[in-house]
Amino acid sequence: MKRVPSTLSPVIAVDRKAPVPLHKQIYDGFRSLIIGGNLGAGQQVPSTRALASELKISRIPALTAYAQLLAEGYFEAHTGAGTFVCRSLPEQFERSDRGPARATPVRTGARSISCLATALPPYKAIPWLRGLGAFNVGQIAFDQFPFQVWSRLVIRHCRNLNSTALQYGGPLGFEPLREAICTYLRTARAVQCHSHQVMIVTGSQQALEISTRVLLDGGDAVWMEEPGYWLTRDVLNSAGCRLIPVPVDDQGLDVAVGIKRCRKARAAFVAPSHQFPLGATMSASRRLQLLEWAHHSGAWIIEDDYDSEYRYDSMPIASLQGLDSNSRVIYIGTFSKTLFPSLRLGYIVMPLDLVDRFSAVRRAMDIAPPHFFQAVLTDFMNEGHFARHIRRMRQLYAQRRAALVASLSEQLLGSMEIVGAEAGMYLTILLPNGLRDQDVAERAARERLWVQPLSPAYLGENRRNGLVLGFASTSTAEMSKAVRHLKSVMDDEKRAQSTRSKTLLTPPQ
Ligand SMILES: Cc1ncc(COP(=O)(O)O)c(C=O)c1O
């Protein structure tokens, strides 16, 4: 059994006035913590000296209690290391891996939680988001990340922790990082910004959450791309907003339909550079139409620019925010695609007059972003590693995308249509009628292929079946094999679906 290093004093109450001697109280306290599972096998207990000092008693009762616990086999002593809960406790005592010892009492009847919390279905792990490997949409090429450089910078900052690094920061985040991001955004994304308009956040998700809290109230109508990013939908649903699905075609969000469905919406959430999950780039005329609508109706546009660094067949597309002359666009970006998702760093570029509002909401939420990786990332950007890494990945992902398109065309031609392969780290295939994407995705996940079904990305009933396939994490050499594997999964699912429908049609004997 693994030894759990912990010398924190457990909660043992001693009462000097009680008729029970102190050593017996300590003995009983430890014994019941072990039997109850609050102290697990192998866990270190404090020294008698430390315990006595904590309990403000003399050391003698602690020594007596420990001697008894050692003699009875609840404790074991390791010379030079300390005293531990015995590793070979009887089976019924070993409960530390099984959660809290005292089970929460079972209650019957409804237990009230907020209406907003019930706006989301309870969390459960989704099969196709569970693993790493072929087609995972959010997975970068981990093996290509410059970990040597990154580690060097991490070590540099570990060794130079000063008071700024340890103290609370401001709600906008680390100023040098905001400056580095501004330089990058002005150059690469044509974003109009100054560092005091930039807020560092823990990824796009927090940016969506903060923007929603600042700009919207429960019941507000909001345009949402149809199909769209389900985590945007979750943020808006949990804020009690009224979602208006606005269809997306090959020119991006259909603004005219949005206006027809709800001209007075308070905001539009869009990914104009690379729409998720159909991959369209919003055309110039739609961009102008959207900005015009926002200007005249006083609505906000939340621009999610999550992966537009990767564009393959054409020049990078400038941001929508860069076109906006009425400060109606909130621009959101992330390092989840350019660096790695567990970093949890992203940014918001806010209109100047809203900076104090965003800052107040952010402070109420989590005060400020953690400092350490902001400092590491600042150096990574300022020393040129970020730009170099993006350039390398753009080339690599272009090759992987080409390999995926070629394999799909060769092996699945006729049974699917590819959409949205011009940019980003994924493309989408539309499935022939009759093949249910969620069933395919579930079957694929059982075979460790992590395709995402398209249909859950729709709000309305008119859903297309398709699969979103990430290509960034699969090498060109492996791609053809992965596609062949996917084809066999799809064939199996087709056969299973036809058997199921035959069974349904056959009358019972
Ligand atoms: C549309 C969209 N926006 C944003 C993100 C990135 O989110 P985060 O920065 O929270 O990791 C993703 C991730 O897949 C996405 O698909």
XYZ file of C-alpha atoms and ligand atoms in Angstrom:
525
model
C 0.000 0.000 0.000
C 1.249 3.486 -0.888
C 2.253 5.516 2.127
C 0.375 8.800 2.289
C 2.750 11.472 3.534
C 0.857 13.599 6.003
C 1.795 14.779 9.415
C -1.122 17.111 9.897
C -2.704 16.548 13.275
C -6.054 14.795 12.961
C -9.042 16.232 14.779
C -8.878 14.683 18.261
C -10.738 16.426 21.009
C -9.384 16.098 24.524
C -11.189 17.359 27.563
C -8.976 17.905 30.604
C -12.010 18.019 32.906
C -13.461 14.710 31.710
C -13.158 11.700 34.039
C -11.521 9.682 31.195
C -7.718 9.965 31.327
C -6.047 11.981 28.548
C -4.088 9.008 27.131
C -7.366 7.045 26.826
C -9.036 9.977 25.048
C -6.149 10.145 22.549
C -6.180 6.379 22.085
C -9.968 6.358 21.513
C -9.710 9.330 19.159
C -7.130 7.661 16.879
C -8.845 4.313 17.036
C -12.195 5.680 15.937
C -10.581 7.741 13.141
C -8.896 4.574 11.842
C -11.968 2.411 12.137
C -14.098 5.148 10.567
C -11.682 5.421 7.639
C -10.711 9.073 8.205
C -7.140 7.946 8.757
C -6.096 5.555 6.017
C -3.606 2.701 6.059
C -0.069 3.998 5.585
C -0.931 7.566 6.525
C 1.630 9.284 8.706
C 0.522 10.574 12.114
C 2.179 13.448 13.973
C 4.997 12.830 16.389
C 3.977 12.628 20.058
C 5.808 15.897 20.613
C 3.869 17.671 17.834
C 0.555 16.202 18.966
C 1.138 17.159 22.596
C 2.034 20.692 21.564
C -1.060 20.940 19.329
C -3.353 19.633 22.098
C -1.580 21.774 24.697
C -0.982 18.816 27.012
C 2.151 17.172 28.356
C 3.849 14.571 26.155
C 3.313 11.670 28.558
C -0.372 10.891 27.693
C 0.526 11.051 23.976
C 3.404 8.603 24.519
C 1.146 6.244 26.470
C -1.598 6.335 23.826
C 0.880 5.762 20.953
C 2.455 2.826 22.821
C -0.990 1.235 23.143
C -1.883 1.861 19.467
C 1.466 0.367 18.396
C 0.986 -2.636 20.651
C -2.487 -3.302 19.241
C -1.310 -2.980 15.642
C -3.143 0.226 14.711
C 0.166 2.073 14.328
C 3.566 1.036 13.055
C 6.799 2.904 13.679
C 9.565 3.328 11.107
C 12.864 4.341 12.571
C 13.913 7.727 11.277
C 10.673 8.225 9.323
C 7.974 8.468 11.979
C 4.777 6.730 13.032
C 2.168 5.538 10.539
C -1.265 3.973 10.527
C -0.501 0.285 10.078
C -0.339 -0.723 6.400
C -1.768 -4.145 7.082
C -4.973 -3.047 8.755
C -7.736 -5.584 8.700
C -9.768 -5.313 5.469
C -12.804 -3.732 7.118
C -10.706 -0.788 8.343
C -9.217 0.064 4.940
C -11.655 2.626 3.752
C -9.434 5.535 2.816
C -9.811 4.922 -0.944
C -13.532 4.643 -0.719
C -14.383 8.209 0.139
C -15.636 9.592 3.394
C -16.019 7.079 6.138
C -19.357 8.128 7.445
C -21.731 7.913 4.530
C -23.864 10.978 4.007
C -27.221 10.131 5.473
C -29.679 9.063 2.784
C -32.468 11.552 2.565
C -35.679 11.156 0.796
C -37.678 13.841 -0.962
C -36.524 16.753 -3.070
C -33.413 18.621 -1.976
C -33.549 22.154 -3.242
C -30.897 23.571 -5.521
C -31.099 26.753 -7.578
C -33.265 26.966 -10.695
C -30.192 28.068 -12.615
C -28.313 24.914 -11.608
C -31.189 22.779 -12.862
C -31.003 24.552 -16.221
C -28.102 22.198 -16.995
C -28.433 18.421 -17.033
C -26.369 16.877 -14.201
C -22.749 16.320 -15.209
C -21.818 12.917 -16.498
C -18.732 11.801 -18.381
C -19.409 11.729 -22.109
C -17.998 8.580 -23.786
C -16.302 10.375 -26.705
C -14.598 12.942 -24.447
C -13.001 10.391 -22.158
C -9.787 9.389 -23.848
C -6.736 10.572 -25.710
C -5.898 9.338 -29.166
C -7.054 9.411 -32.771
C -9.640 12.076 -33.717
C -9.796 13.732 -30.288
C -10.983 17.235 -31.210
C -9.299 19.078 -28.349
C -5.979 17.239 -28.477
C -2.910 19.051 -29.757
C 0.272 17.334 -30.962
C 1.593 16.909 -27.422
C 4.804 15.252 -28.599
C 5.655 18.308 -30.694
C 5.363 20.828 -27.908
C 8.756 22.421 -27.065
C 8.822 21.056 -23.526
C 12.542 21.655 -23.142
C 12.137 25.374 -23.643
C 8.961 25.441 -21.559
C 10.593 23.523 -18.705
C 13.582 25.866 -18.747
C 11.249 28.819 -18.330
C 9.264 27.039 -15.617
C 12.492 26.382 -13.702
C 13.608 29.980 -14.203
C 10.400 31.211 -12.599
C 10.457 28.622 -9.813
C 13.863 29.918 -8.815
C 12.857 33.550 -8.927
C 9.650 33.697 -6.962
C 9.381 37.262 -5.745
C 6.598 38.934 -3.798
C 4.658 39.839 -6.976
C 4.571 36.142 -7.799
C 3.164 35.262 -4.399
C 0.768 38.092 -3.669
C -2.792 38.539 -5.034
C -2.700 40.087 -8.499
C -5.200 42.476 -10.065
C -8.336 41.190 -11.816
C -6.932 41.894 -15.287
C -3.916 39.662 -14.779
C -0.182 40.108 -15.257
C 0.549 43.332 -17.133
C 3.610 42.072 -19.092
C 1.557 39.137 -20.389
C -1.276 41.457 -21.393
C 1.237 43.530 -23.327
C 2.668 40.470 -25.065
C -0.840 39.328 -25.993
C -1.693 42.783 -27.347
C 1.371 42.795 -29.559
C 0.432 39.366 -30.845
C -3.257 40.183 -31.407
C -2.606 43.493 -33.137
C -0.170 41.835 -35.519
C -1.633 38.404 -36.152
C -5.369 39.000 -35.675
C -5.785 42.709 -36.509
C -7.442 43.219 -33.113
C -7.650 46.840 -31.933
C -6.366 46.778 -28.387
C -4.307 48.218 -25.622
C -3.052 46.168 -22.681
C -5.484 47.788 -20.226
C -8.362 46.339 -22.294
C -7.012 42.790 -21.966
C -8.034 40.460 -19.163
C -6.254 37.147 -18.612
C -8.690 34.332 -17.859
C -8.582 30.596 -17.368
C -9.461 29.765 -20.973
C -12.331 30.748 -23.267
C -14.777 29.108 -20.926
C -14.185 31.616 -18.162
C -14.202 34.394 -20.746
C -17.677 33.300 -21.874
C -18.832 33.107 -18.260
C -17.523 36.556 -17.294
C -18.875 38.160 -20.488
C -22.281 36.636 -19.838
C -22.352 37.844 -16.244
C -21.361 41.366 -17.255
C -23.599 41.770 -20.281
C -26.694 39.636 -19.793
C -29.554 39.029 -17.412
C -31.739 35.982 -16.934
C -34.430 35.859 -19.608
C -32.404 37.873 -22.155
C -32.647 36.627 -25.722
C -29.296 35.632 -27.207
C -28.371 34.452 -30.688
C -26.484 31.209 -30.710
C -24.969 29.582 -33.794
C -26.963 26.516 -34.920
C -25.164 24.132 -34.688
C -22.796 25.642 -32.144
C -20.389 25.118 -29.275
C -22.216 23.308 -26.481
C -20.136 24.861 -23.731
C -21.303 28.317 -24.828
C -24.824 26.957 -24.678
C -24.185 25.659 -21.129
C -22.951 29.058 -19.945
C -25.985 30.813 -21.407
C -28.441 28.233 -20.108
C -27.007 28.392 -16.645
C -27.361 32.172 -16.736
C -31.036 31.738 -17.567
C -30.776 33.303 -21.035
C -33.261 32.550 -23.800
C -31.330 30.938 -26.638
C -32.305 31.800 -30.206
C -30.759 29.296 -32.621
C -29.551 31.071 -35.767
C -28.536 28.759 -38.619
C -25.026 28.684 -40.006
C -24.268 28.088 -43.682
C -21.048 28.238 -45.679
C -20.862 32.016 -45.061
C -21.231 31.652 -41.307
C -24.119 32.874 -39.138
C -27.167 33.839 -41.189
C -27.699 37.338 -39.799
C -30.912 37.941 -41.756
C -32.518 34.871 -40.168
C -31.328 36.054 -36.749
C -32.963 39.441 -37.271
C -36.166 37.751 -38.428
C -36.197 35.434 -35.404
C -35.322 38.014 -32.787
C -34.177 41.481 -33.799
C -34.074 42.606 -30.177
C -31.661 39.933 -28.933
C -29.189 41.343 -26.403
C -26.161 39.495 -27.786
C -24.807 37.157 -30.458
C -22.206 34.506 -29.652
C -20.200 33.714 -32.779
C -16.959 32.136 -33.956
C -16.581 34.048 -37.237
C -13.040 32.954 -38.103
C -13.783 29.247 -37.778
C -17.279 28.282 -36.784
C -17.610 25.291 -34.482
C -18.428 22.598 -35.566
C -19.123 23.198 -39.274
C -15.912 25.148 -39.830
C -17.311 28.015 -41.941
C -15.568 31.385 -42.097
C -17.997 34.276 -41.879
C -18.053 36.244 -45.118
C -17.223 39.959 -45.201
C -20.806 40.928 -45.992
C -22.198 38.898 -43.083
C -19.602 40.480 -40.758
C -20.710 43.951 -41.759
C -24.357 42.960 -41.441
C -23.742 41.578 -37.946
C -21.860 44.699 -36.806
C -24.589 46.885 -38.273
C -27.289 44.961 -36.427
C -25.363 45.162 -33.144
C -24.782 48.890 -33.558
C -28.418 49.686 -34.311
C -30.015 47.402 -31.783
C -27.494 48.024 -28.980
C -26.556 44.329 -28.874
C -23.204 42.793 -27.959
C -21.189 40.442 -30.136
C -19.056 37.886 -28.357
C -16.388 36.740 -30.783
C -14.873 33.355 -29.886
C -11.567 33.211 -31.789
C -10.405 29.874 -30.449
C -8.229 28.348 -33.177
C -7.820 30.766 -36.064
C -4.019 30.634 -35.828
C -4.324 27.545 -37.998
C -5.440 28.475 -41.484
C -4.175 26.419 -44.356
C -5.279 27.442 -47.825
C -5.573 31.195 -47.454
C -4.206 34.163 -45.556
C -5.281 34.503 -41.920
C -8.680 36.147 -41.581
C -8.722 39.380 -39.575
C -10.859 39.428 -36.449
C -14.388 40.796 -36.433
C -13.377 43.027 -33.511
C -10.865 44.738 -35.803
C -13.698 45.834 -38.111
C -15.891 47.187 -35.333
C -15.988 50.953 -35.003
C -18.680 51.046 -32.305
C -17.046 49.002 -29.515
C -19.734 46.355 -29.660
C -17.439 43.305 -29.857
C -16.009 41.383 -26.922
C -13.085 39.381 -28.288
C -12.148 36.053 -26.685
C -9.061 33.931 -27.317
C -7.339 30.940 -25.758
C -3.971 29.200 -25.510
C -5.674 25.785 -25.399
C -5.015 25.179 -29.098
C -1.739 27.012 -29.597
C -0.073 25.656 -26.421
C -1.999 23.027 -24.456
C -5.469 22.898 -22.894
C -4.529 22.089 -19.292
C -2.655 25.392 -19.148
C -6.071 27.049 -18.716
C -5.042 30.445 -20.015
C -6.989 32.670 -22.341
C -7.912 36.328 -22.678
C -10.719 38.789 -23.243
C -10.345 42.054 -25.106
C -13.060 44.328 -23.734
C -14.383 47.659 -24.946
C -12.635 50.357 -22.889
C -15.773 51.604 -21.163
C -16.506 48.104 -19.834
C -13.092 47.344 -18.334
C -14.120 48.325 -14.800
C -17.345 46.318 -15.047
C -15.530 43.211 -16.268
C -12.900 43.703 -13.547
C -15.516 43.936 -10.790
C -17.262 40.746 -11.938
C -13.965 38.931 -12.282
C -12.871 39.940 -8.798
C -16.099 38.583 -7.365
C -15.576 35.332 -9.245
C -11.973 34.306 -8.525
C -10.140 37.555 -7.700
C -7.308 37.170 -10.212
C -5.679 34.563 -12.433
C -2.918 32.420 -10.874
C 0.387 34.172 -11.436
C 2.946 31.472 -12.116
C 2.125 30.340 -15.656
C 1.330 33.888 -16.706
C 4.948 34.758 -15.985
C 6.229 31.655 -17.795
C 4.043 32.394 -20.812
C 5.178 36.021 -20.945
C 8.764 34.885 -21.456
C 7.663 32.184 -23.882
C 5.991 34.844 -26.019
C 8.572 37.598 -25.631
C 11.473 35.297 -26.466
C 9.873 34.250 -29.755
C 9.012 30.635 -28.838
C 5.280 31.170 -29.232
C 5.472 32.510 -32.800
C 7.961 29.777 -33.743
C 5.756 27.059 -32.275
C 2.661 28.295 -34.119
C 4.593 28.378 -37.408
C 5.783 24.789 -36.877
C 2.368 23.538 -35.854
C 0.699 25.240 -38.813
C 2.899 23.217 -41.140
C 2.483 20.006 -39.200
C -1.301 20.308 -38.895
C -1.558 21.169 -42.594
C 0.119 17.826 -43.357
C -2.096 15.955 -40.904
C -5.208 17.588 -42.275
C -4.169 16.691 -45.848
C -3.545 13.097 -44.737
C -6.980 12.911 -43.120
C -8.766 14.394 -46.137
C -6.896 11.993 -48.450
C -7.676 8.936 -46.306
C -11.322 9.894 -45.920
C -11.703 10.501 -49.649
C -10.046 7.176 -50.432
C -11.812 5.024 -47.874
C -15.145 6.648 -47.178
C -15.944 8.430 -50.423
C -19.613 8.166 -51.286
C -20.674 7.592 -47.713
C -19.901 11.038 -46.375
C -19.240 14.696 -47.197
C -16.355 16.695 -45.696
C -17.054 20.218 -44.414
C -14.916 22.882 -42.751
C -11.437 21.579 -43.527
C -9.883 24.978 -44.299
C -8.733 25.860 -40.802
C -8.297 24.742 -37.226
C -7.562 21.317 -35.815
C -10.636 19.377 -36.859
C -12.991 18.828 -39.780
C -16.504 17.496 -39.886
C -17.961 14.720 -42.001
C -21.678 14.578 -42.710
C -23.072 11.059 -42.521
C -25.527 9.470 -44.912
C -29.155 9.351 -43.840
C -29.980 6.643 -41.370
C -26.616 6.433 -39.616
C -26.985 7.922 -36.125
C -23.885 9.863 -35.155
C -24.177 9.382 -31.387
C -24.338 5.615 -31.822
C -21.285 5.714 -34.090
C -19.412 7.924 -31.599
C -20.275 5.626 -28.693
C -19.157 2.550 -30.620
C -15.990 4.368 -31.742
C -15.186 5.375 -28.143
C -15.353 1.698 -27.149
C -12.626 1.176 -29.761
C -10.641 4.171 -28.484
C -11.455 6.432 -31.419
C -12.595 9.796 -30.039
C -14.945 11.229 -32.682
C -17.585 13.731 -31.584
C -21.132 13.465 -32.908
C -22.488 16.546 -34.668
C -26.159 16.294 -33.760
C -25.818 17.280 -30.054
C -24.392 20.616 -31.247
C -27.899 21.590 -32.438
C -30.473 23.293 -30.247
C -33.464 22.678 -32.488
C -34.984 19.514 -33.872
C -33.632 19.851 -37.395
C -30.310 18.103 -36.769
C -27.741 16.722 -39.164
C -25.824 13.581 -38.344
C -22.089 13.898 -38.656
C -18.785 13.345 -36.935
C -16.267 15.953 -35.853
C -12.768 14.561 -36.346
C -9.694 16.121 -34.762
C -6.521 15.588 -36.768
C -3.852 17.445 -34.753
C -2.802 14.524 -32.566
C -2.514 11.786 -35.217
C 0.658 11.504 -37.305
C 0.377 11.305 -41.081
C 1.762 7.752 -40.903
C -1.019 6.691 -38.510
C -3.856 8.554 -40.215
C -4.798 5.994 -42.837
C -4.941 3.222 -40.215
C -7.133 5.368 -37.958
C -9.539 6.119 -40.811
C -9.704 2.422 -41.748
C -10.527 1.656 -38.139
C -13.248 4.321 -38.155
C -14.674 2.886 -41.373
C -14.942 -0.541 -39.774
C -16.689 1.009 -36.753
C -19.144 2.764 -39.069
C -19.755 -0.460 -41.007
C -20.388 -2.346 -37.751
C -22.795 0.362 -36.627
C -24.631 0.248 -39.992
C -25.051 -3.506 -39.624
C -26.175 -3.156 -35.999
C -28.701 -0.482 -36.936
C -30.126 -2.552 -39.772
C -30.414 -5.614 -37.476
C -32.159 -3.464 -34.874
C -34.638 -2.084 -37.398
C -35.317 -5.605 -38.828
C -36.006 -6.880 -35.307
C -38.438 -4.045 -34.770
C -40.232 -4.808 -38.058
C -40.518 -8.580 -37.495
C -43.812 -9.428 -35.753
C -43.427 -11.696 -32.723
C -44.202 -15.399 -33.421
C -15.724 26.845 -30.061
C -14.660 26.687 -29.012
N -14.318 27.736 -28.277
C -13.353 27.647 -27.333
C -12.683 26.472 -27.113
C -11.549 26.433 -26.123
O -11.963 26.452 -24.836
P -10.980 26.674 -23.602
O -10.153 27.901 -23.887
O -11.907 26.889 -22.462
O -10.129 25.475 -23.473
C -13.038 25.346 -27.825
C -12.388 24.070 -27.528
O -12.522 23.070 -28.174
C -14.042 25.456 -28.817
O -14.384 24.388 -29.546
